[in-house]
Coordinates of C-alpha atoms in Angstrom, one line a residue:
X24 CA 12.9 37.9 6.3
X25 CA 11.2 34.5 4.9
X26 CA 12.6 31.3 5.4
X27 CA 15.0 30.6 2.9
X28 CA 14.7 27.2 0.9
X29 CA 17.7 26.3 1.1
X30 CA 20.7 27.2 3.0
X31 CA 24.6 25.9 3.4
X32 CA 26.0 27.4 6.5
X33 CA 30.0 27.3 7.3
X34 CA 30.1 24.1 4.9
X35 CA 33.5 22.2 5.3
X36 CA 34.7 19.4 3.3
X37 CA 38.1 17.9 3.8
X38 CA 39.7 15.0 1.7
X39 CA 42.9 12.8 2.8
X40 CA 45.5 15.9 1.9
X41 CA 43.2 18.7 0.8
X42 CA 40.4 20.5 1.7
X43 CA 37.6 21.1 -0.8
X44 CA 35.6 23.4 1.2
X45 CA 36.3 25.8 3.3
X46 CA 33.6 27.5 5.4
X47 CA 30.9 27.7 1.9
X48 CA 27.8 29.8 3.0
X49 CA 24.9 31.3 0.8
X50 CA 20.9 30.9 0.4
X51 CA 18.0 30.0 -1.9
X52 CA 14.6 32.0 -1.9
X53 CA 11.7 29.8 -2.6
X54 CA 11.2 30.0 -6.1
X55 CA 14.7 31.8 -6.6
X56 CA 17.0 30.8 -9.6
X57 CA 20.5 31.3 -8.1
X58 CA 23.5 30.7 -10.2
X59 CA 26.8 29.3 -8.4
X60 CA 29.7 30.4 -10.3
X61 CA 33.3 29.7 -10.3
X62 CA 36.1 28.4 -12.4
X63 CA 36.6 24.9 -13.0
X64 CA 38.2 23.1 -9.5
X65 CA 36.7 26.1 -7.3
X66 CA 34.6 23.7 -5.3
X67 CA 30.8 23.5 -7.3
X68 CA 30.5 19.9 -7.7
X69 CA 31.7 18.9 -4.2
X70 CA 29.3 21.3 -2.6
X71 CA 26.5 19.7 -5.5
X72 CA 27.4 16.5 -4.1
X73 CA 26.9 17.6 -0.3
X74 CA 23.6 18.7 -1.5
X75 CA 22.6 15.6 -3.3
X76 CA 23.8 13.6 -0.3
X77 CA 26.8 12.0 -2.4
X78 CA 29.5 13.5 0.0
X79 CA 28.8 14.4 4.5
X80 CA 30.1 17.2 5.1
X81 CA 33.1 17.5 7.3
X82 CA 31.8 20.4 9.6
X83 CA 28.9 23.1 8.7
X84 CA 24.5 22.4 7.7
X85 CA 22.2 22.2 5.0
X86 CA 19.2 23.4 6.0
X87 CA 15.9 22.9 3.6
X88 CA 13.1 25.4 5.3
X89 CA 14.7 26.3 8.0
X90 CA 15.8 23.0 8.8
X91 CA 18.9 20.9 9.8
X92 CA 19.0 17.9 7.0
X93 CA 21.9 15.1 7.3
X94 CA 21.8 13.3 4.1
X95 CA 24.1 10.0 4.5
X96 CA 23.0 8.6 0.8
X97 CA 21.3 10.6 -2.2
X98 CA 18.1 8.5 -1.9
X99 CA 17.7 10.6 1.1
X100 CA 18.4 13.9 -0.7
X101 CA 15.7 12.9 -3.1
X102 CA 13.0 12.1 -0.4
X103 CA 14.0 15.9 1.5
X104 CA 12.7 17.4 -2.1
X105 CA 16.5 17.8 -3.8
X106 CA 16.6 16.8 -7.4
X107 CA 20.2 16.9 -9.5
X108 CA 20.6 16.9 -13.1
X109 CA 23.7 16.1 -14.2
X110 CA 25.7 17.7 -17.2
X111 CA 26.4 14.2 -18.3
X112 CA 22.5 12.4 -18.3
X113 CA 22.3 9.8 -15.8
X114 CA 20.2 7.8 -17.9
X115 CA 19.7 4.2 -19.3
X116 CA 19.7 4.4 -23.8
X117 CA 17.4 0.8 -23.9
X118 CA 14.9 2.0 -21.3
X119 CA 11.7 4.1 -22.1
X120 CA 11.0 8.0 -20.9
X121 CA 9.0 6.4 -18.3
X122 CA 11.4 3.3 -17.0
X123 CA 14.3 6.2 -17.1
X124 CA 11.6 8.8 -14.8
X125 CA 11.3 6.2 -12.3
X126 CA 14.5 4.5 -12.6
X127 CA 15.6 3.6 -8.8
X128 CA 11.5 3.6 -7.0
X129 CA 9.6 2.0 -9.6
X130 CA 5.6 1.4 -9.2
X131 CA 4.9 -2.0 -8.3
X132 CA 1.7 -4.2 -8.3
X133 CA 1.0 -7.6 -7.0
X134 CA 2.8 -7.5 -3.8
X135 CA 6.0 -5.7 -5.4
X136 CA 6.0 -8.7 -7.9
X137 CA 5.5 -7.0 -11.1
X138 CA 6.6 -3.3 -12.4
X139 CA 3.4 -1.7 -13.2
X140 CA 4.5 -0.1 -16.4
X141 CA 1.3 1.6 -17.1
X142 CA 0.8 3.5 -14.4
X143 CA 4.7 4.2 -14.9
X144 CA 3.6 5.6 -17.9
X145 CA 0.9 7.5 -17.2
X146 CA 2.1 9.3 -14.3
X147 CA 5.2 10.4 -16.6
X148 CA 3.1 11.7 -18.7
X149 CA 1.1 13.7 -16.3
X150 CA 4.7 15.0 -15.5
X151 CA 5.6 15.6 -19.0
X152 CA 2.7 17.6 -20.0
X153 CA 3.5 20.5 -17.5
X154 CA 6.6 21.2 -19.7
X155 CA 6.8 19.2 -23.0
X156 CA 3.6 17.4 -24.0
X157 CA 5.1 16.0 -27.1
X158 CA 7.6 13.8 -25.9
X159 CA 5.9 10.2 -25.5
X160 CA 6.7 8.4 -21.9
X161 CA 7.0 4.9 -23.9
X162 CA 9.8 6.1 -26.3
X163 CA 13.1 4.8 -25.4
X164 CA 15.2 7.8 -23.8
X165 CA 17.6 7.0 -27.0
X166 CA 15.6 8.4 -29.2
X167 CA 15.3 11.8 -28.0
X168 CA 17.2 14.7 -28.5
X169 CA 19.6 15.7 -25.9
X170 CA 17.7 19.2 -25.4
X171 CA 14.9 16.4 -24.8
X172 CA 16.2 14.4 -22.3
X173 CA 17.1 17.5 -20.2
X174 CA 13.2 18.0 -20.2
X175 CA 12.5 14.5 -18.8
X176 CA 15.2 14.6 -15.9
X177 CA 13.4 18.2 -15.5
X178 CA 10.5 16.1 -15.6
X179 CA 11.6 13.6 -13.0
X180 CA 11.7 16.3 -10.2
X181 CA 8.2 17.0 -10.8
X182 CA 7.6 13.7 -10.1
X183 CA 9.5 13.4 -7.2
X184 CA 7.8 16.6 -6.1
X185 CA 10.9 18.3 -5.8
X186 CA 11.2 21.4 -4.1
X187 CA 15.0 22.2 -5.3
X188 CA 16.6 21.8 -8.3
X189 CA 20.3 21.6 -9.1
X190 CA 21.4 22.1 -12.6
X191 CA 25.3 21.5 -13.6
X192 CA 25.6 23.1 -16.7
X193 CA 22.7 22.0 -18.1
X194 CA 22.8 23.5 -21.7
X195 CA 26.2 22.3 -22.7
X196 CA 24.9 20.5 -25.8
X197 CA 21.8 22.2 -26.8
X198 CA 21.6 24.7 -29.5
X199 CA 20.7 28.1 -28.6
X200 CA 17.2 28.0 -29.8
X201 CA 16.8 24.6 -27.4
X202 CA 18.5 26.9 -24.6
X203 CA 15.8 29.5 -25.2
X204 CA 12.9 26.9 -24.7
X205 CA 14.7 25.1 -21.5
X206 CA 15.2 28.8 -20.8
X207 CA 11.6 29.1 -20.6
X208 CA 10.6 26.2 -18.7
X209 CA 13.4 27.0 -15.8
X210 CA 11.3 30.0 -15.7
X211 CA 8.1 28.6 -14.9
X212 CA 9.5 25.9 -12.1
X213 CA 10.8 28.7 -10.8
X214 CA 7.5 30.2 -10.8
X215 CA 5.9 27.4 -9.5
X216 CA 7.8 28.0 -6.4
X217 CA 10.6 25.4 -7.2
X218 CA 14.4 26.8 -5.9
X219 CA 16.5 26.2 -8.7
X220 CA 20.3 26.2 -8.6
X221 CA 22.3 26.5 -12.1
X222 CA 25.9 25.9 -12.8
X223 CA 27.1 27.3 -15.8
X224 CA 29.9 29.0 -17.7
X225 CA 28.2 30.8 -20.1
X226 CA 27.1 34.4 -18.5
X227 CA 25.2 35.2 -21.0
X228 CA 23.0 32.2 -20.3
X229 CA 23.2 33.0 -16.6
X230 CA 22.1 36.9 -16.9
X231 CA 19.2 35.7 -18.4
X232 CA 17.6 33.1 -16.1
X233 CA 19.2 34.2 -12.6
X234 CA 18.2 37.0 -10.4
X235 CA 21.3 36.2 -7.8
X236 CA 24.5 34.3 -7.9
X237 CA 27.0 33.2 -5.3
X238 CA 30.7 33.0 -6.7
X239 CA 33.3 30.4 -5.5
X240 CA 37.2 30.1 -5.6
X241 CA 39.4 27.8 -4.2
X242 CA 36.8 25.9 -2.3
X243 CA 35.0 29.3 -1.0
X244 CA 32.7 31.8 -1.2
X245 CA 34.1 35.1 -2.3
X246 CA 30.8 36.6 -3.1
X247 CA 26.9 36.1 -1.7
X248 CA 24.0 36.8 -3.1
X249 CA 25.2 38.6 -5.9
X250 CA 22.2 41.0 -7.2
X251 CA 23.0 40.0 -11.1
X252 CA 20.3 43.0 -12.3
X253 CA 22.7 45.2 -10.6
X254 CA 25.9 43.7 -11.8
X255 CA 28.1 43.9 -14.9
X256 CA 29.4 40.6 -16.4
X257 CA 32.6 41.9 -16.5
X258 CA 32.5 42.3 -12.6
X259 CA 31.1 38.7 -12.1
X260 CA 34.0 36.9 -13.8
X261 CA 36.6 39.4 -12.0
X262 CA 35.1 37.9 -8.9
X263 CA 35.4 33.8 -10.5
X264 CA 38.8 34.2 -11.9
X265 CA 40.8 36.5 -9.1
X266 CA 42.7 38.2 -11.5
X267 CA 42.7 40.1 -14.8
X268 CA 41.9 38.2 -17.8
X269 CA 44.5 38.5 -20.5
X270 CA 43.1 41.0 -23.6
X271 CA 40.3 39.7 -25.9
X272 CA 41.5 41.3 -29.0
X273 CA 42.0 39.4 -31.9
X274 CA 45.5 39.4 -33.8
X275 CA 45.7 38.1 -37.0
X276 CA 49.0 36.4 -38.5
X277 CA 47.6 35.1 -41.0
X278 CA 50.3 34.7 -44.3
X279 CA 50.4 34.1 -48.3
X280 CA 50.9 30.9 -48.3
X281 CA 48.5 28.4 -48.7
X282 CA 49.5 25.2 -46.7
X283 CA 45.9 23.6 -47.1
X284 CA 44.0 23.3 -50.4
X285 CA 40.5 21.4 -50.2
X286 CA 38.6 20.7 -53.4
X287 CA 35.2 19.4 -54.0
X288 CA 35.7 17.5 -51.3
X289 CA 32.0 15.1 -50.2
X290 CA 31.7 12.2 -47.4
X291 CA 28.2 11.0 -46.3
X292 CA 27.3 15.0 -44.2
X293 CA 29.3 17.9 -46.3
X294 CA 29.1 18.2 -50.0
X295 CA 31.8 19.4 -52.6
X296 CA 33.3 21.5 -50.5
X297 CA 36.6 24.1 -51.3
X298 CA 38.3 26.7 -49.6
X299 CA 42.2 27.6 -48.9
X300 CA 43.8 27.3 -45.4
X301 CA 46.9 29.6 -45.3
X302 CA 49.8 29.6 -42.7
X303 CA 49.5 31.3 -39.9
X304 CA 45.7 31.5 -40.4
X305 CA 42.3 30.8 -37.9
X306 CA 39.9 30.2 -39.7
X307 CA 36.5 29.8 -38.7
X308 CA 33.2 27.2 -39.5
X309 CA 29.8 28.5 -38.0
X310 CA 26.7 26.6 -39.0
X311 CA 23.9 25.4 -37.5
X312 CA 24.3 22.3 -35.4
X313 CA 23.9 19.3 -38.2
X314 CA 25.1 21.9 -41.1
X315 CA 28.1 19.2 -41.7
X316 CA 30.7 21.3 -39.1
X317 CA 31.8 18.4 -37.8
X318 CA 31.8 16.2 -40.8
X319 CA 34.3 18.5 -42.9
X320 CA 37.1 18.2 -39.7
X321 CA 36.0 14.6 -39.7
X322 CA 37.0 14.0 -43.2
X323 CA 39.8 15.9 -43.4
X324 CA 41.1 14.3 -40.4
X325 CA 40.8 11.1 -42.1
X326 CA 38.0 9.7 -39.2
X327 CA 35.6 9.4 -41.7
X328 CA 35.2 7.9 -45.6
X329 CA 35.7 11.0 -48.3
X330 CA 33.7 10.3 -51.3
X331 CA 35.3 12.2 -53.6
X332 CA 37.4 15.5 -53.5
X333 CA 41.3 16.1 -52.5
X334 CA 43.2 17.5 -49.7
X335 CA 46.2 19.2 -50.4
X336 CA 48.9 20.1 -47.8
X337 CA 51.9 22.2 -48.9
X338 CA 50.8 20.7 -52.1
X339 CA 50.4 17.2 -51.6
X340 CA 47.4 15.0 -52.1
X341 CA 46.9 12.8 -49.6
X342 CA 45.2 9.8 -49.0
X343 CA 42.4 10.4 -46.8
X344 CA 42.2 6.9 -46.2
X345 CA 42.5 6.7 -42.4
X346 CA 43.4 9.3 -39.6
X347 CA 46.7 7.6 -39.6
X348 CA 47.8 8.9 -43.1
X349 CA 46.2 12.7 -41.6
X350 CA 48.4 12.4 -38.6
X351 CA 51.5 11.6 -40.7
X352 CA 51.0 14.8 -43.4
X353 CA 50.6 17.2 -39.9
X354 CA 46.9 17.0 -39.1
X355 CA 45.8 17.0 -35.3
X356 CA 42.2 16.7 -34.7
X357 CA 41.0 17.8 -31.3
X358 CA 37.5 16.2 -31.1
X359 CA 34.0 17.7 -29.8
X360 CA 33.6 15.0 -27.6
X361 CA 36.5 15.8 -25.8
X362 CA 36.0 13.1 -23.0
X363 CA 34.4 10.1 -25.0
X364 CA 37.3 10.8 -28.2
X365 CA 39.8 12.9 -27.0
X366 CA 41.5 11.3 -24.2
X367 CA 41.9 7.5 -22.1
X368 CA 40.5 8.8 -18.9
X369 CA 42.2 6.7 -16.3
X370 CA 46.1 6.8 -17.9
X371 CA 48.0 9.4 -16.9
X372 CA 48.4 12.8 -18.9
X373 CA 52.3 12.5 -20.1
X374 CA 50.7 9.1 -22.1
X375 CA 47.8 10.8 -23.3
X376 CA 50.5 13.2 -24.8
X377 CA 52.3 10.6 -26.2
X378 CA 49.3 8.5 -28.0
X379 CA 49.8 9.3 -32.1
X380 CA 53.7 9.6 -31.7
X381 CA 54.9 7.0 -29.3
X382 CA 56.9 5.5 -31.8
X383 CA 59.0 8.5 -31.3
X384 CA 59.7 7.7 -27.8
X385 CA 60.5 3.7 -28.4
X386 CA 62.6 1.9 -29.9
X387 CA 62.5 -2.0 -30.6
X388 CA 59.3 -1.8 -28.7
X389 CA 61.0 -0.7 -25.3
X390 CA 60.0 3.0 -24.5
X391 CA 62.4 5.8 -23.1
X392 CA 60.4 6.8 -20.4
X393 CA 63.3 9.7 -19.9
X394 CA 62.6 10.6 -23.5
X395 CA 59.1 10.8 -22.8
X396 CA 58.9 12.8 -19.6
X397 CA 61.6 15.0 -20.7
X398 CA 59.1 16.2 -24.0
X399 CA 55.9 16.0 -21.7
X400 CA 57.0 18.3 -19.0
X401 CA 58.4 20.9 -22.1
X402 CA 55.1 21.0 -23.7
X403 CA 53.0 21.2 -20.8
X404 CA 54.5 24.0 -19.9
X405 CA 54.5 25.6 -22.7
X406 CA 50.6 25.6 -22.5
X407 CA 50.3 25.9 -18.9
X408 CA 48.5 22.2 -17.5
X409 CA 47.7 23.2 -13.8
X410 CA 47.7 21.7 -11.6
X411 CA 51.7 20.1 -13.3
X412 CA 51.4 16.5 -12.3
X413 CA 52.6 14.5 -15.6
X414 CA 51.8 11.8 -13.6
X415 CA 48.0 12.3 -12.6
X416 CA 45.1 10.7 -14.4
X417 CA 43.9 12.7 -17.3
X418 CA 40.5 12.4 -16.2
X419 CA 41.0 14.6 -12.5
X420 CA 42.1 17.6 -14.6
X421 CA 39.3 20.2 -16.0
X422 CA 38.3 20.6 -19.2
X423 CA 40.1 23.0 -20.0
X424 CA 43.6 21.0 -18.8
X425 CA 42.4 18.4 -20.9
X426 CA 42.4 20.6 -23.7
X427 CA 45.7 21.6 -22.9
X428 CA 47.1 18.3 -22.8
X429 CA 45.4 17.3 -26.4
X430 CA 47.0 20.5 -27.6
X431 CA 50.3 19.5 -26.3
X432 CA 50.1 15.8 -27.8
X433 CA 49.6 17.2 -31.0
X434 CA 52.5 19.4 -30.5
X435 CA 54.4 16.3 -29.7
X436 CA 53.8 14.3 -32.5
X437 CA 54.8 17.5 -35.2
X438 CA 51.5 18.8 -36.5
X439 CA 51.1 21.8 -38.1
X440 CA 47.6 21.9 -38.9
X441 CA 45.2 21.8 -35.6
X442 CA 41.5 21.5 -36.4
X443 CA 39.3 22.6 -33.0
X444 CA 35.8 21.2 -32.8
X445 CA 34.0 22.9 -29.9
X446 CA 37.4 24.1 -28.6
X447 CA 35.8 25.7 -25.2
X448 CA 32.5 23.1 -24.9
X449 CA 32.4 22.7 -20.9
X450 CA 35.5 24.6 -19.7
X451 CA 35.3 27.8 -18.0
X452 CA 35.8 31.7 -18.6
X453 CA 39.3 31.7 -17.4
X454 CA 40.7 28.9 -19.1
X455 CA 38.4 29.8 -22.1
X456 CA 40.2 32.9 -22.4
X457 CA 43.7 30.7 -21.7
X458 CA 43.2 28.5 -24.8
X459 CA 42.0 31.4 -27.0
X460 CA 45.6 32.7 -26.7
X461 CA 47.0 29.3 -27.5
X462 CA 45.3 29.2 -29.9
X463 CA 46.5 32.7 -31.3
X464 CA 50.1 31.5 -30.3
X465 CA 50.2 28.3 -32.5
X466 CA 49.3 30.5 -35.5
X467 CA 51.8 32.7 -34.9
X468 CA 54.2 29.7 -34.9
X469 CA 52.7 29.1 -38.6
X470 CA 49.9 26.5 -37.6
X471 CA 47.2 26.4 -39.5
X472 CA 44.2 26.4 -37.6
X473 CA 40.1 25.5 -37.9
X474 CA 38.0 26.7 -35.5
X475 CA 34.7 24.9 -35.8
X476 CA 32.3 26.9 -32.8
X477 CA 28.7 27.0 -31.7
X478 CA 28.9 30.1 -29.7
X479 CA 29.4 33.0 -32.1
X480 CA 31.1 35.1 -30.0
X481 CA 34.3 32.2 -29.8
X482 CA 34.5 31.9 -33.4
X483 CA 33.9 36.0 -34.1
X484 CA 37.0 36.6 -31.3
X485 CA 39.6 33.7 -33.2
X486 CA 38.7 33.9 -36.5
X487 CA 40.8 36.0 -39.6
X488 CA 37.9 34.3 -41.6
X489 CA 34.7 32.5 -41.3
X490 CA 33.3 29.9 -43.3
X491 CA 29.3 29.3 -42.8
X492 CA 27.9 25.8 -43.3
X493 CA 24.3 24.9 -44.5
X494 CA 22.7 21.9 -44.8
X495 CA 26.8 20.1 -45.6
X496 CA 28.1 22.8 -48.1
X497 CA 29.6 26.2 -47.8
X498 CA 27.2 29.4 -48.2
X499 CA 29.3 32.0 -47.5
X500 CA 33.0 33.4 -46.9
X501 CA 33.1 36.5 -44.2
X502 CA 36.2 38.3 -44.3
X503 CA 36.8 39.9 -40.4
X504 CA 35.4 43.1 -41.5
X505 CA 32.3 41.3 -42.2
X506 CA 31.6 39.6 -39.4
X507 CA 28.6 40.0 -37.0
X508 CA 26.1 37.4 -35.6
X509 CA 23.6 39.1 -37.3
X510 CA 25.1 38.1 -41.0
X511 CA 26.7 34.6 -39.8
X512 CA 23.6 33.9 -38.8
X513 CA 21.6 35.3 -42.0
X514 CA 23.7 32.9 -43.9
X515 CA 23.5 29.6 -41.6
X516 CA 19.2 29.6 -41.7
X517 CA 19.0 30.8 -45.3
X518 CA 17.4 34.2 -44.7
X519 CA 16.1 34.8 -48.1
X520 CA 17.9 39.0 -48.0
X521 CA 21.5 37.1 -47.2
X522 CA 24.1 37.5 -49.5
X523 CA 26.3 34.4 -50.6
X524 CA 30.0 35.3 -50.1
X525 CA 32.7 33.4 -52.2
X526 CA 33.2 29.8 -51.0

């Protein structure tokens, strides 16, 4: 058998009170895309680490072509031919394509005096043109697209002439049409010989770019090598999750009652827009990204200026004024940028819970920390934060635990309607499929519930009823008999034989 190009063999990682790995071994063809899969916490990011010499192992090898490699800092990852792009860009907004390609080695002339920008620039662009010709090495990295800005850190291996490539989930912003290009140029690295490892939680993104796929749980390796041609989806997240995933079917408790009434309502993205929100009802937004999704929860939720139009809850205008005046009529807003809006990463979780409604638990300015706990440890239970540690910093649980926990402070401070933007952005199949029920269990406690989704599948399984969004106004109402990708789709681009539903 060849050489493989990369190899972790009996990989061991052990922290002050737990160990992260346990005993990790797989391999990486040359020119091999190879998907490493596994629920949030099952060990992918401390082996990614190991790999981009950020973490030494505690026992066990890497091996790059056959041989033994002992990274003790990432620069020397970089120089064995490893290149890591991160979910979360490690890039500089004020510094060009170029500055941001060579941002740790730059070119020097003049003795190492003076940054020779040019040939910066021109060697980016060599880089650049093997993959996205367009984008112009000068530009400053804040003025691309995100789907952009993938490409250049794509970019930046080339440059580095690297021979494997880690991606952690590397399409968690991009639109599917921007996943279909990167989809593309994955593809042709790979062809070029380049071993390419990709972290994702989106299988149908993963059957369609990897030929194998090792699957991790609890810091091991529960499956090698997976042949993904020759393996159901179904059997692949059996394998991540260790247990049965609880049922997929929707069930609707939608009632008569109207507890939301939106009319006309127009801020700065979404225009004159109506529809009815009844109790007990999911409904879902599809659009395209920048069809005013985001905007409509936004306004409602009082983060951002209405121009004109009402709100109505259980028949009450209210003053959109502020996301205080929201909060106070019942309105939770549970944001798409869960990490930058939804939480204070280094307090703990019971005071994340506690943020809008701490006046509850104070009085006279001195809080009752007994109170507080007492109402934390209720809630989180009720939506199932693992691992329980009220105590732990919000930012060391998962995505989908910090989900939970924004869920839970909303529960805390009384509110009735819970608007979900990107509910399951970044968190994996398990705890996708955990908040999908808690979702379904808050509306049969007579929430009322917006779903605003990318992935069609999410906002097909959730919904009673979908709203579509084009270019800031509705275009179409889809009752769940209606509903298909095929027609929420036809109605988000404007396909000229889609029929306009009631709005």
């Amino acid at each position: 058998m060849a050489t493989p190009r990369l190899a972790f063999e009996n990989i061991s990682k052990a922290f002050p009170g737990v160990k992260a790995l346990s005993d990790v071994s797989f391999d990486v063809a040359p020119g091999e895309i190879h998907a490493l899969l596994g629920e949030n916490g099952a060990g992918k990011s401390t082996l990614l680490r190991i790999l981009s010499g950020v973490f030494r192992p505690t026992e066990g090898d890497v091996k790059v072509d056959g041989i033994i490699q002992h990274f003790r800092k990432p620069e020397s990852a970089r120089q064995a031919g490893i290149a890591m792009i991160h979910q979360e860009l490690q890039q500089v907004p004020h510094l060009t394509v170029a500055q941001n390609m060579f941002l740790g080695h730059s070119l020097t002339r003049l003795g190492g005096i003076i940054v020779d920008r040019r040939e910066q620039e021109r060697r980016a662009a060599e880089a650049l043109a093997m993959i996205d010709p367009a984008i112009d090495p000068s530009a400053p990295i804040s003025s691309l697209k995100v789907a952009q800005r993938q490409v250049v850190e794509i970019a930046r291996a080339l440059l580095d002439k690297a021979k494997i490539v880690a991606m952690d989930e590397p399409t968690s912003s991009l639109t599917p049409s921007e996943f279909d290009k990167l989809a593309k140029i994955i593809e042709r690295l790979a062809a070029s010989g380049v071993s390419i490892i990709y972290v994702s939680h989106k299988m149908d993104e993963v059957f369609r770019v990897c030929q194998r796929a090792s699957v991790m749980r609890d810091g091991r390796v529960v499956r090698a090598g997976v042949d993904l041609q020759k393996t159901a989806p179904d059997d692949v997240i059996a394998m991540m999750v260790g247990r049965e995933l609880l049922t997929e079917e929707h069930h609707s408790h939608a009632t008569r009652t109207v507890g939301v009434e939106v009319r006309n309502l127009s801020s700065h993205r979404i225009h004159d827009v109506s529809f009815d929100l009844h109790q007990g009802e999911v409904l879902g937004v599809a659009g395209l990204v920048g069809s005013g999704r985001t905007e409509l929860l936004r306004a409602i939720s009082g983060a951002d200026r209405v121009t004109s139009g009402t709100v109505k809850v259980d028949g009450t205008i209210l003053a959109l004024s502020d996301p205080r005046a929201a909060i106070a009529a019942g309105i939770g807003l549970l944001p798409e940028e869960r990490k930058r809006e939804g939480i204070i990463p280094g307090r703990s979780v019971t005071s994340n819970v506690a943020l809008p409604s701490m006046a509850r638990f104070s009085k006279a300015g001195i809080i009752n920390h007994h109170k507080l706990k007492r109402t934390a440890e209720d809630l989180l239970k009720r939506v199932n934060l693992r691992p329980f540690q009220l105590d732990r910093q919000i930012k060391l649980f998962s995505g989908g635990n910090q989900q939970k926990a924004i869920i839970a402070r909303w529960l805390a401070a009384g509110s009735r309607i819970l608007l979900f933007d990107e509910p399951t952005r970044g968190i994996d199949v398990g705890a996708k499929s955990e908040i999908y029920h808690l979702i379904e269990d808050l509306a049969a406690d007579g929430h009322c519930v917006i779903v605003v989704s990318s992935e069609l599948p999410e906002v097909m399984r959730v919904s009673d009823r979908v709203l579509v969004m084009r270019d800031g106004a509705i275009v179409a109402e889809l009752g769940r008999d209606e509903l298909s990708e095929e027609t929420i789709v036809s109605h988000a681009v404007g396909a000229p034989d889609s029929r306009l539903g009631a709005a």
